[in-house]
C-alpha cells in the first residue's frame, strides 16, 4: 500500500502507542498491511478523559464555528479522496471505483450536510397561556461511536459528523478488520483545526477497547452499527449508567417482485444485491417472486449472476471483490452448506471461487429452501441470495415480514396502487419502490424489530446526540434594568 497510515491511537490531539498490537491484513491477498495499536481499558480511560476535558470548550463553540470546522474536514477529505479510496479498498476489499466515485464523496458530504443542518436547526417558539416556549438542542457530552468493517469511513462519519455538529466530543472505535481510514480521518480533522480531544480514535478489539468504552460512566451517548449479539452486550453496559443508545443492526431484507413488474428492472435490482460481495446490511437478499414469472426471472438472474466478474477490487472491470476475513468467509460458506443439507438447490455459484482462491466467494443464488430454513431467516452477510415464490399479495407480505428483522425492503411492481398497499404493510425502516439504495441525509434511517433502535438523519440525528431542552418564560416578572 503506497499511502502511509499512522496506526497508533489518536487521543487528546496526540498519537499514543500501546504495549500490544494486532495484525491488519488485506482481504485482497492476505498481505499484512500493518500492526495496529491494540487498545484496552487504559486507552479507553484516557480517551474518555480527553473527550471530557475538551467538551466544555467545544460545547461553547458557536454553531457557525463548529460548522466552519466541519466544512474544513470535508475539504480535507476531498483533497485526500484518492488516498482514502485506495486505503479503504486495500483494507476492506470493496471496489476501488465505488470508493472513489461514491463512498468517499459521500464521506465529505456527511460533514457538509450536518454543518448546514446545524446552522438551520431550530423550532418555532410557541405560546402557552401567554408564556413562551423555546426549544433548544444542548450538547450531551462525550460520545462513543463504534463502527463496522463493511463501509468503515462512510458509516463512521455518518455518526462523527452529527455528533461533532451537535457540540459533543467523540471517541471513535473502528472495527479491527478495517481500522486504517479512521486513523487518516484523525489526521484530516487535526489539519482542519479541530481542537485536541474533540475527536479521539481508539483501536482494538470489541471485548477489550469497546467494552471499556461503553461501560465508562462519563460517556453520555453510544452509537453502534453491527450485530444483534454485540448490541445486547452494549445495551447492558449502557443501562448501568442510563446512557442513551442508537443501534443500527442486522437485516434480512426482502425484495418483492410482482407479476406486473418490469422484469428487466427487477433483475437489475436483484443483481445489485451482490454489491460489496453481499456485505451490505440493507441488501434485499430474500428474493420473493410471483410464481407466474418466477421461472423467467430465475433464468435471467442466473445468467446475469454468472456473468459478474469477480477479482481484484482495484481492477476497474471487477464487479465483485473478496469477503473481508477468513472467519467471515467460513461463516458465509457454512450458511450455504447447511442450506444445501436442508434441501436447498444451487441456481448459481454455491461456494468459494477456487480459481481465485483466498477470500473470494462466488455470487450465489439458492432456491427450494424449506419454510423457516436458517438461510431464509438469519443474516448471511455475503454474496448469497435466496429465492422464494408466492401466489398472492397477502402471501408476499407475510413472507416479507416473516423474520425478526425489519431494516429495509424493496418492492418491484408496475402498479402504484399495489405499491401503496404493500409498503404500508411492510415492517421496515426504509422501503424502496422500483429502486434501491437511494439515500438522502434528510430522511430518517434505522430499523424495526431487531434491526435497531432509533433513527439517524437530519434533525433525528440531533435529537439523539443532544439533550433537548424546553425553556418556558412568563410574560411578566421582569425588573427594569434601564
Tab-separated table of C-alpha atoms in Angstrom:
chain	number	residue	atom	x	y	z
A	1	UNK	CA	0.000	0.000	0.000
A	2	UNK	CA	1.505	3.306	-1.121
A	3	UNK	CA	-0.223	5.530	1.487
A	4	UNK	CA	1.417	5.866	4.897
A	5	UNK	CA	-1.004	5.406	7.811
A	6	UNK	CA	-0.079	6.006	11.444
A	7	UNK	CA	-1.546	3.033	13.315
A	8	UNK	CA	-1.257	4.441	16.821
A	9	UNK	CA	-4.327	5.745	18.628
A	10	UNK	CA	-5.315	9.418	18.414
A	11	UNK	CA	-6.067	10.664	21.924
A	12	UNK	CA	-6.183	14.265	23.107
A	13	UNK	CA	-4.605	15.539	19.898
A	14	UNK	CA	-1.592	13.212	20.085
A	15	UNK	CA	-0.529	9.843	18.747
A	16	UNK	CA	-0.472	7.239	21.508
A	17	UNK	CA	1.089	3.791	21.274
A	18	UNK	CA	0.016	0.638	23.106
A	19	UNK	CA	2.097	-2.130	24.595
A	20	UNK	CA	0.357	-4.594	22.281
A	21	UNK	CA	-0.660	-4.579	18.619
A	22	UNK	CA	-2.930	-6.617	16.365
A	23	UNK	CA	-2.347	-7.505	12.702
A	24	UNK	CA	-4.390	-5.931	9.923
A	25	UNK	CA	-4.381	-7.969	6.710
A	26	UNK	CA	-5.777	-7.126	3.289
A	27	UNK	CA	-8.675	-9.317	2.152
A	28	UNK	CA	-7.437	-8.933	-1.412
A	29	UNK	CA	-4.400	-11.164	-0.984
A	30	UNK	CA	-3.921	-11.735	2.743
A	31	UNK	CA	-0.864	-9.486	2.901
A	32	UNK	CA	-0.015	-7.820	6.210
A	33	UNK	CA	-0.876	-4.137	5.971
A	34	UNK	CA	0.061	-3.022	9.464
A	35	UNK	CA	0.486	-3.846	13.101
A	36	UNK	CA	-2.148	-1.678	14.762
A	37	UNK	CA	-2.103	-0.361	18.321
A	38	UNK	CA	-4.307	-2.626	20.436
A	39	UNK	CA	-6.165	-0.536	22.963
A	40	UNK	CA	-7.802	-1.652	26.169
A	41	UNK	CA	-9.043	-0.214	29.439
A	42	UNK	CA	-6.158	2.262	29.833
A	43	UNK	CA	-6.551	3.738	26.358
A	44	UNK	CA	-10.322	3.879	26.757
A	45	UNK	CA	-9.988	5.731	30.049
A	46	UNK	CA	-7.502	8.188	28.542
A	47	UNK	CA	-9.707	8.863	25.521
A	48	UNK	CA	-12.840	9.488	27.600
A	49	UNK	CA	-10.829	11.789	29.874
A	50	UNK	CA	-9.533	13.730	26.846
A	51	UNK	CA	-13.040	13.988	25.421
A	52	UNK	CA	-14.378	15.127	28.795
A	53	UNK	CA	-11.707	17.790	29.139
A	54	UNK	CA	-12.374	19.118	25.622
A	55	UNK	CA	-16.150	19.043	25.925
A	56	UNK	CA	-16.876	22.369	27.700
A	57	UNK	CA	-14.873	24.379	25.180
A	58	UNK	CA	-16.320	22.605	22.160
A	59	UNK	CA	-19.883	22.779	23.510
A	60	UNK	CA	-19.451	26.538	23.991
A	61	UNK	CA	-18.143	26.984	20.442
A	62	UNK	CA	-20.671	28.798	18.275
A	63	UNK	CA	-22.718	26.907	15.745
A	64	UNK	CA	-21.136	28.874	12.914
A	65	UNK	CA	-17.621	27.988	14.059
A	66	UNK	CA	-18.462	24.326	14.501
A	67	UNK	CA	-19.979	24.284	11.029
A	68	UNK	CA	-16.908	26.017	9.592
A	69	UNK	CA	-14.602	23.359	11.013
A	70	UNK	CA	-16.793	20.532	9.751
A	71	UNK	CA	-16.642	22.019	6.276
A	72	UNK	CA	-12.858	22.213	6.560
A	73	UNK	CA	-12.812	18.497	7.397
A	74	UNK	CA	-14.913	17.898	4.264
A	75	UNK	CA	-12.351	19.898	2.276
A	76	UNK	CA	-9.589	17.710	3.688
A	77	UNK	CA	-11.450	14.536	2.715
A	78	UNK	CA	-11.830	15.818	-0.819
A	79	UNK	CA	-8.134	16.708	-1.079
A	80	UNK	CA	-7.177	13.185	0.015
A	81	UNK	CA	-10.018	11.368	-1.696
A	82	UNK	CA	-7.790	9.170	-3.865
A	83	UNK	CA	-5.641	8.185	-0.887
A	84	UNK	CA	-8.665	7.372	1.244
A	85	UNK	CA	-10.165	5.283	-1.553
A	86	UNK	CA	-7.078	3.126	-2.092
A	87	UNK	CA	-6.502	2.651	1.653
A	88	UNK	CA	-10.090	1.558	2.242
A	89	UNK	CA	-10.150	-0.765	-0.767
A	90	UNK	CA	-6.902	-2.371	0.346
A	91	UNK	CA	-8.161	-2.655	3.913
A	92	UNK	CA	-11.709	-3.970	3.394
A	93	UNK	CA	-11.814	-5.259	-0.189
A	94	UNK	CA	-14.682	-3.187	-1.578
A	95	UNK	CA	-14.414	-1.928	-5.159
A	96	UNK	CA	-11.979	0.920	-5.721
A	97	UNK	CA	-14.240	2.543	-8.290
A	98	UNK	CA	-17.070	2.588	-5.740
A	99	UNK	CA	-14.873	4.156	-3.092
A	100	UNK	CA	-13.527	6.752	-5.485
A	101	UNK	CA	-16.784	7.678	-7.207
A	102	UNK	CA	-19.382	7.199	-4.489
A	103	UNK	CA	-18.258	6.338	-0.987
A	104	UNK	CA	-15.552	8.938	-0.342
A	105	UNK	CA	-17.523	11.805	-1.887
A	106	UNK	CA	-20.326	10.753	0.457
A	107	UNK	CA	-17.880	10.989	3.400
A	108	UNK	CA	-17.244	14.631	2.557
A	109	UNK	CA	-20.981	15.185	2.069
A	110	UNK	CA	-21.697	13.814	5.548
A	111	UNK	CA	-19.677	16.653	7.084
A	112	UNK	CA	-21.095	19.348	4.808
A	113	UNK	CA	-24.674	18.197	5.297
A	114	UNK	CA	-24.598	18.223	9.087
A	115	UNK	CA	-22.721	21.531	9.109
A	116	UNK	CA	-25.517	23.024	7.008
A	117	UNK	CA	-28.267	21.365	9.045
A	118	UNK	CA	-26.757	22.656	12.276
A	119	UNK	CA	-26.918	26.267	11.166
A	120	UNK	CA	-30.621	25.908	10.357
A	121	UNK	CA	-31.593	23.720	13.318
A	122	UNK	CA	-34.464	25.164	15.310
A	123	UNK	CA	-38.102	25.061	16.328
A	124	UNK	CA	-40.584	27.898	16.235
A	125	UNK	CA	-41.378	29.318	19.658
A	126	UNK	CA	-44.959	28.671	20.761
A	127	UNK	CA	-47.346	30.119	23.293
A	128	UNK	CA	-48.962	28.532	26.335
A	129	UNK	CA	-51.420	30.860	28.078
A	130	UNK	CA	-49.185	33.834	27.326
A	131	UNK	CA	-45.966	32.020	28.240
A	132	UNK	CA	-43.286	31.488	25.593
A	133	UNK	CA	-41.858	28.009	24.952
A	134	UNK	CA	-38.396	27.869	23.394
A	135	UNK	CA	-36.897	24.512	22.298
A	136	UNK	CA	-33.117	24.110	22.158
A	137	UNK	CA	-30.688	21.291	21.393
A	138	UNK	CA	-27.920	21.216	24.021
A	139	UNK	CA	-24.684	19.218	23.610
A	140	UNK	CA	-24.817	15.994	25.629
A	141	UNK	CA	-21.160	15.190	26.322
A	142	UNK	CA	-18.570	12.595	25.239
A	143	UNK	CA	-19.955	10.100	22.712
A	144	UNK	CA	-18.648	6.606	21.958
A	145	UNK	CA	-19.148	5.647	18.320
A	146	UNK	CA	-18.466	2.035	17.337
A	147	UNK	CA	-18.446	1.363	13.610
A	148	UNK	CA	-18.420	-1.697	11.322
A	149	UNK	CA	-15.939	-3.011	8.794
A	150	UNK	CA	-18.076	-3.130	5.650
A	151	UNK	CA	-18.149	0.628	4.920
A	152	UNK	CA	-15.700	1.922	7.525
A	153	UNK	CA	-15.259	5.617	6.821
A	154	UNK	CA	-18.675	6.386	5.385
A	155	UNK	CA	-20.500	4.819	8.339
A	156	UNK	CA	-18.066	6.332	10.837
A	157	UNK	CA	-18.615	9.854	9.508
A	158	UNK	CA	-22.375	9.255	9.383
A	159	UNK	CA	-22.025	9.257	13.195
A	160	UNK	CA	-19.000	11.519	13.760
A	161	UNK	CA	-20.338	14.451	11.739
A	162	UNK	CA	-23.655	14.954	13.592
A	163	UNK	CA	-22.085	14.205	16.971
A	164	UNK	CA	-19.479	16.926	16.426
A	165	UNK	CA	-22.004	19.300	14.885
A	166	UNK	CA	-24.167	18.895	17.989
A	167	UNK	CA	-21.295	20.141	20.165
A	168	UNK	CA	-20.255	16.763	21.543
A	169	UNK	CA	-16.795	15.285	21.750
A	170	UNK	CA	-16.188	11.867	20.219
A	171	UNK	CA	-14.331	8.636	20.857
A	172	UNK	CA	-14.415	6.590	17.648
A	173	UNK	CA	-13.717	2.849	17.875
A	174	UNK	CA	-13.333	1.424	14.342
A	175	UNK	CA	-13.717	-2.257	13.539
A	176	UNK	CA	-10.500	-4.210	13.970
A	177	UNK	CA	-10.810	-5.753	10.498
A	178	UNK	CA	-10.670	-2.355	8.739
A	179	UNK	CA	-9.225	0.345	11.020
A	180	UNK	CA	-6.994	2.365	8.706
A	181	UNK	CA	-9.184	5.155	7.321
A	182	UNK	CA	-10.333	6.098	10.838
A	183	UNK	CA	-6.726	6.938	11.594
A	184	UNK	CA	-6.497	9.059	8.440
A	185	UNK	CA	-9.682	10.858	9.497
A	186	UNK	CA	-7.961	11.879	12.726
A	187	UNK	CA	-5.134	13.423	10.679
A	188	UNK	CA	-7.592	15.255	8.447
A	189	UNK	CA	-9.558	16.608	11.427
A	190	UNK	CA	-6.377	17.843	13.106
A	191	UNK	CA	-5.235	19.544	9.906
A	192	UNK	CA	-8.656	21.213	9.679
A	193	UNK	CA	-8.103	22.778	13.099
A	194	UNK	CA	-10.375	20.642	15.256
A	195	UNK	CA	-9.275	21.256	18.864
A	196	UNK	CA	-7.400	18.459	20.695
A	197	UNK	CA	-9.654	15.943	22.412
A	198	UNK	CA	-12.738	16.757	20.345
A	199	UNK	CA	-12.168	13.697	18.144
A	200	UNK	CA	-10.329	10.666	19.518
A	201	UNK	CA	-9.694	7.309	17.827
A	202	UNK	CA	-9.116	4.177	19.899
A	203	UNK	CA	-8.293	0.970	18.027
A	204	UNK	CA	-8.616	-2.570	19.290
A	205	UNK	CA	-10.946	-5.483	19.833
A	206	UNK	CA	-14.525	-5.076	20.925
A	207	UNK	CA	-14.126	-7.230	24.028
A	208	UNK	CA	-11.229	-5.038	25.196
A	209	UNK	CA	-11.340	-1.443	23.944
A	210	UNK	CA	-15.016	-1.451	23.029
A	211	UNK	CA	-16.196	-2.964	26.301
A	212	UNK	CA	-14.176	-0.472	28.354
A	213	UNK	CA	-15.538	2.471	26.375
A	214	UNK	CA	-19.244	1.602	26.585
A	215	UNK	CA	-19.018	0.882	30.319
A	216	UNK	CA	-17.338	4.193	31.192
A	217	UNK	CA	-19.565	6.296	33.481
A	218	UNK	CA	-18.574	9.614	31.844
A	219	UNK	CA	-19.891	8.646	28.394
A	220	UNK	CA	-23.178	10.338	27.527
A	221	UNK	CA	-24.134	8.712	24.193
A	222	UNK	CA	-23.318	5.393	22.495
A	223	UNK	CA	-23.954	4.718	18.814
A	224	UNK	CA	-23.230	1.296	17.352
A	225	UNK	CA	-23.581	-0.332	13.945
A	226	UNK	CA	-23.094	-4.079	13.897
A	227	UNK	CA	-24.587	-7.350	15.084
A	228	UNK	CA	-27.516	-8.052	17.383
A	229	UNK	CA	-25.474	-10.051	19.965
A	230	UNK	CA	-22.943	-7.231	20.325
A	231	UNK	CA	-25.764	-4.691	20.658
A	232	UNK	CA	-27.212	-6.674	23.533
A	233	UNK	CA	-23.859	-6.560	25.324
A	234	UNK	CA	-23.526	-2.812	24.740
A	235	UNK	CA	-27.108	-2.184	25.862
A	236	UNK	CA	-26.461	-3.970	29.145
A	237	UNK	CA	-23.347	-1.872	29.793
A	238	UNK	CA	-25.133	1.351	28.838
A	239	UNK	CA	-28.084	0.534	31.075
A	240	UNK	CA	-25.872	0.546	34.148
A	241	UNK	CA	-25.160	4.246	33.535
A	242	UNK	CA	-28.519	5.088	31.876
A	243	UNK	CA	-26.732	6.130	28.686
A	244	UNK	CA	-28.931	6.569	25.593
A	245	UNK	CA	-28.013	4.248	22.721
A	246	UNK	CA	-28.603	4.181	18.979
A	247	UNK	CA	-28.262	0.829	17.217
A	248	UNK	CA	-28.250	0.019	13.501
A	249	UNK	CA	-28.151	-3.755	13.390
A	250	UNK	CA	-28.652	-6.664	11.062
A	251	UNK	CA	-31.049	-7.108	8.212
A	252	UNK	CA	-32.717	-9.864	6.250
A	253	UNK	CA	-34.464	-7.610	3.823
A	254	UNK	CA	-36.955	-8.843	1.220
A	255	UNK	CA	-37.033	-7.902	-2.449
A	256	UNK	CA	-40.574	-8.471	-3.706
A	257	UNK	CA	-41.173	-8.895	-7.436
A	258	UNK	CA	-44.799	-8.871	-8.575
A	259	UNK	CA	-46.050	-10.228	-11.878
A	260	UNK	CA	-46.777	-6.719	-13.175
A	261	UNK	CA	-43.166	-5.594	-12.607
A	262	UNK	CA	-40.726	-4.507	-15.293
A	263	UNK	CA	-38.738	-7.738	-15.394
A	264	UNK	CA	-35.552	-6.113	-16.681
A	265	UNK	CA	-35.669	-3.654	-13.797
A	266	UNK	CA	-36.375	-6.441	-11.308
A	267	UNK	CA	-33.346	-8.437	-12.451
A	268	UNK	CA	-31.150	-5.328	-12.379
A	269	UNK	CA	-32.199	-4.626	-8.809
A	270	UNK	CA	-31.617	-8.236	-7.774
A	271	UNK	CA	-28.077	-8.195	-9.185
A	272	UNK	CA	-27.381	-5.012	-7.191
A	273	UNK	CA	-27.789	-7.032	-4.003
A	274	UNK	CA	-24.353	-8.591	-4.648
A	275	UNK	CA	-22.744	-5.168	-4.116
A	276	UNK	CA	-19.696	-5.198	-1.815
A	277	UNK	CA	-19.663	-9.004	-2.015
A	278	UNK	CA	-23.028	-9.025	-0.273
A	279	UNK	CA	-21.623	-7.313	2.802
A	280	UNK	CA	-24.361	-4.669	2.987
A	281	UNK	CA	-26.806	-4.573	5.880
A	282	UNK	CA	-29.578	-3.130	3.706
A	283	UNK	CA	-29.309	-5.702	0.925
A	284	UNK	CA	-32.543	-7.322	-0.240
A	285	UNK	CA	-31.158	-10.827	-0.049
A	286	UNK	CA	-34.542	-12.608	0.161
A	287	UNK	CA	-35.999	-12.584	-3.353
A	288	UNK	CA	-39.779	-13.084	-3.172
A	289	UNK	CA	-41.122	-13.570	-6.682
A	290	UNK	CA	-44.619	-14.053	-8.044
A	291	UNK	CA	-44.900	-17.701	-9.131
A	292	UNK	CA	-46.312	-16.621	-12.502
A	293	UNK	CA	-42.978	-15.064	-13.529
A	294	UNK	CA	-40.575	-16.999	-11.302
A	295	UNK	CA	-39.118	-19.270	-13.998
A	296	UNK	CA	-38.283	-16.428	-16.369
A	297	UNK	CA	-36.982	-14.221	-13.572
A	298	UNK	CA	-34.780	-17.019	-12.224
A	299	UNK	CA	-33.309	-17.841	-15.625
A	300	UNK	CA	-32.458	-14.192	-16.313
A	301	UNK	CA	-30.974	-13.653	-12.866
A	302	UNK	CA	-28.875	-16.823	-13.054
A	303	UNK	CA	-27.401	-15.687	-16.373
A	304	UNK	CA	-26.639	-12.220	-15.048
A	305	UNK	CA	-25.098	-13.651	-11.876
A	306	UNK	CA	-22.842	-15.996	-13.838
A	307	UNK	CA	-21.648	-13.052	-15.926
A	308	UNK	CA	-20.449	-10.991	-12.957
A	309	UNK	CA	-16.688	-10.503	-12.977
A	310	UNK	CA	-15.035	-11.432	-9.713
A	311	UNK	CA	-11.485	-10.468	-8.843
A	312	UNK	CA	-9.148	-7.804	-7.501
A	313	UNK	CA	-11.307	-4.850	-6.382
A	314	UNK	CA	-8.628	-2.427	-7.605
A	315	UNK	CA	-9.351	-3.537	-11.191
A	316	UNK	CA	-11.910	-1.233	-12.825
A	317	UNK	CA	-13.540	-4.214	-14.557
A	318	UNK	CA	-14.263	-6.113	-11.343
A	319	UNK	CA	-17.886	-6.404	-10.204
A	320	UNK	CA	-17.451	-8.489	-7.031
A	321	UNK	CA	-14.430	-8.470	-4.741
A	322	UNK	CA	-13.434	-10.610	-1.769
A	323	UNK	CA	-15.087	-11.093	1.576
A	324	UNK	CA	-13.429	-9.353	4.485
A	325	UNK	CA	-11.769	-12.086	6.575
A	326	UNK	CA	-11.180	-15.862	6.640
A	327	UNK	CA	-13.523	-16.245	9.615
A	328	UNK	CA	-16.258	-14.418	7.758
A	329	UNK	CA	-15.774	-16.440	4.563
A	330	UNK	CA	-16.097	-19.629	6.602
A	331	UNK	CA	-19.297	-18.272	8.160
A	332	UNK	CA	-20.812	-17.488	4.747
A	333	UNK	CA	-19.862	-20.894	3.366
A	334	UNK	CA	-21.287	-22.564	6.448
A	335	UNK	CA	-24.676	-20.999	5.760
A	336	UNK	CA	-24.615	-22.298	2.185
A	337	UNK	CA	-23.511	-25.808	3.184
A	338	UNK	CA	-26.288	-26.041	5.766
A	339	UNK	CA	-28.833	-24.672	3.279
A	340	UNK	CA	-27.960	-27.418	0.817
A	341	UNK	CA	-28.141	-30.029	3.552
A	342	UNK	CA	-31.629	-28.746	4.381
A	343	UNK	CA	-32.771	-29.401	0.804
A	344	UNK	CA	-31.862	-26.153	-0.936
A	345	UNK	CA	-30.795	-26.042	-4.580
A	346	UNK	CA	-27.937	-24.041	-6.090
A	347	UNK	CA	-29.102	-21.957	-9.041
A	348	UNK	CA	-25.818	-20.061	-9.374
A	349	UNK	CA	-22.490	-20.033	-7.550
A	350	UNK	CA	-22.590	-22.146	-4.434
A	351	UNK	CA	-19.109	-21.960	-2.961
A	352	UNK	CA	-15.685	-20.303	-2.831
A	353	UNK	CA	-14.142	-19.232	-6.138
A	354	UNK	CA	-11.405	-21.848	-6.388
A	355	UNK	CA	-9.985	-20.150	-9.485
A	356	UNK	CA	-9.098	-17.104	-7.412
A	357	UNK	CA	-8.559	-18.744	-4.017
A	358	UNK	CA	-8.287	-16.603	-0.926
A	359	UNK	CA	-11.463	-14.894	0.276
A	360	UNK	CA	-13.423	-14.844	-2.975
A	361	UNK	CA	-16.890	-16.414	-2.758
A	362	UNK	CA	-18.928	-16.921	-5.908
A	363	UNK	CA	-22.132	-14.863	-6.150
A	364	UNK	CA	-24.719	-17.435	-5.137
A	365	UNK	CA	-28.448	-17.924	-5.669
A	366	UNK	CA	-30.279	-20.593	-3.664
A	367	UNK	CA	-33.805	-21.899	-4.261
A	368	UNK	CA	-36.201	-24.551	-2.961
A	369	UNK	CA	-35.370	-23.989	0.696
A	370	UNK	CA	-37.960	-25.288	3.163
A	371	UNK	CA	-40.019	-22.772	5.104
A	372	UNK	CA	-38.186	-21.481	8.168
A	373	UNK	CA	-34.765	-22.572	6.920
A	374	UNK	CA	-31.826	-20.777	8.537
A	375	UNK	CA	-30.721	-19.216	5.243
A	376	UNK	CA	-34.176	-17.615	4.928
A	377	UNK	CA	-34.265	-16.128	8.409
A	378	UNK	CA	-30.693	-15.310	9.515
A	379	UNK	CA	-28.382	-12.648	8.104
A	380	UNK	CA	-25.650	-14.263	5.975
A	381	UNK	CA	-23.861	-11.006	5.057
A	382	UNK	CA	-22.194	-12.436	1.993
A	383	UNK	CA	-22.894	-12.772	-1.755
A	384	UNK	CA	-25.799	-15.168	-1.201
A	385	UNK	CA	-29.410	-14.589	-2.275
A	386	UNK	CA	-32.367	-16.875	-1.655
A	387	UNK	CA	-35.442	-17.197	-3.870
A	388	UNK	CA	-38.988	-17.997	-2.787
A	389	UNK	CA	-42.248	-17.750	-4.709
A	390	UNK	CA	-45.699	-16.519	-3.756
A	391	UNK	CA	-49.160	-16.686	-5.313
A	392	UNK	CA	-50.970	-13.793	-3.634
A	393	UNK	CA	-50.194	-10.343	-2.322
A	394	UNK	CA	-51.053	-11.408	1.213
A	395	UNK	CA	-48.617	-14.310	0.961
A	396	UNK	CA	-45.903	-11.978	-0.312
A	397	UNK	CA	-46.342	-9.611	2.626
A	398	UNK	CA	-46.393	-12.487	5.121
A	399	UNK	CA	-43.125	-13.854	3.707
A	400	UNK	CA	-41.562	-10.374	3.693
A	401	UNK	CA	-42.415	-9.810	7.359
A	402	UNK	CA	-41.504	-13.346	8.392
A	403	UNK	CA	-38.204	-12.665	10.161
A	404	UNK	CA	-37.100	-11.000	13.391
A	405	UNK	CA	-35.545	-8.165	11.353
A	406	UNK	CA	-37.022	-5.039	9.804
A	407	UNK	CA	-34.291	-2.896	8.292
A	408	UNK	CA	-35.307	-2.407	4.657
A	409	UNK	CA	-37.384	-3.765	1.777
A	410	UNK	CA	-37.546	-3.433	-1.993
A	411	UNK	CA	-40.832	-3.612	-3.912
A	412	UNK	CA	-40.886	-4.007	-7.695
A	413	UNK	CA	-44.294	-3.503	-9.287
A	414	UNK	CA	-45.886	-1.655	-12.192
A	415	UNK	CA	-48.994	-0.794	-10.180
A	416	UNK	CA	-48.760	2.302	-7.940
A	417	UNK	CA	-51.884	1.255	-6.044
A	418	UNK	CA	-50.326	-2.107	-5.219
A	419	UNK	CA	-47.100	-0.360	-4.205
A	420	UNK	CA	-49.009	1.812	-1.718
A	421	UNK	CA	-50.890	-1.168	-0.272
A	422	UNK	CA	-47.801	-3.338	0.130
A	423	UNK	CA	-45.426	-0.713	1.506
A	424	UNK	CA	-47.997	0.253	4.145
A	425	UNK	CA	-47.929	-3.321	5.443
A	426	UNK	CA	-44.188	-3.987	5.388
A	427	UNK	CA	-42.172	-3.901	8.618
A	428	UNK	CA	-39.088	-1.941	7.618
A	429	UNK	CA	-37.269	1.294	8.357
A	430	UNK	CA	-36.738	2.020	4.660
A	431	UNK	CA	-38.758	0.792	1.679
A	432	UNK	CA	-37.604	1.311	-1.900
A	433	UNK	CA	-40.168	1.037	-4.702
A	434	UNK	CA	-38.701	0.215	-8.135
A	435	UNK	CA	-35.265	1.371	-6.948
A	436	UNK	CA	-32.566	0.534	-4.412
A	437	UNK	CA	-30.107	2.368	-2.168
A	438	UNK	CA	-31.380	5.872	-2.823
A	439	UNK	CA	-30.292	7.623	0.372
A	440	UNK	CA	-30.879	11.207	1.482
A	441	UNK	CA	-29.432	12.510	4.754
A	442	UNK	CA	-32.641	14.468	5.343
A	443	UNK	CA	-34.568	11.199	5.696
A	444	UNK	CA	-34.804	9.085	8.859
A	445	UNK	CA	-32.716	5.925	8.792
A	446	UNK	CA	-32.927	2.944	11.116
A	447	UNK	CA	-34.577	-0.407	11.615
A	448	UNK	CA	-37.594	-2.032	13.217
A	449	UNK	CA	-37.668	-5.145	15.403
A	450	UNK	CA	-34.138	-6.487	15.930
A	451	UNK	CA	-32.710	-4.333	13.139
A	452	UNK	CA	-32.136	-1.479	15.522
A	453	UNK	CA	-33.188	1.248	17.899
A	454	UNK	CA	-33.562	4.890	16.947
A	455	UNK	CA	-33.297	6.915	13.759
A	456	UNK	CA	-30.477	8.944	12.246
A	457	UNK	CA	-30.507	11.670	9.613
A	458	UNK	CA	-31.490	15.334	9.632
A	459	UNK	CA	-32.974	16.504	12.913
A	460	UNK	CA	-33.326	12.883	14.081
A	461	UNK	CA	-29.530	12.769	14.483
A	462	UNK	CA	-29.517	15.916	16.593
A	463	UNK	CA	-32.394	14.589	18.677
A	464	UNK	CA	-30.157	11.658	19.651
A	465	UNK	CA	-26.852	13.481	20.099
A	466	UNK	CA	-28.367	16.351	22.123
A	467	UNK	CA	-30.233	16.929	25.346
A	468	UNK	CA	-33.394	18.639	24.121
A	469	UNK	CA	-34.490	21.447	26.387
A	470	UNK	CA	-37.718	23.438	26.553
A	471	UNK	CA	-37.482	26.838	28.267
A	472	UNK	CA	-40.798	28.406	29.356
A	473	UNK	CA	-40.784	32.150	30.063
A	474	UNK	CA	-43.532	34.103	31.801
A	475	UNK	CA	-44.712	37.369	30.234
A	476	UNK	CA	-44.138	39.320	33.430
A	477	UNK	CA	-41.804	39.405	36.393
A	478	UNK	CA	-39.029	41.389	34.730
A	479	UNK	CA	-37.398	44.259	36.567
A	480	UNK	CA	-36.474	47.468	34.901
A	481	UNK	CA	-32.747	47.308	34.004
A	482	UNK	CA	-32.789	50.589	32.105
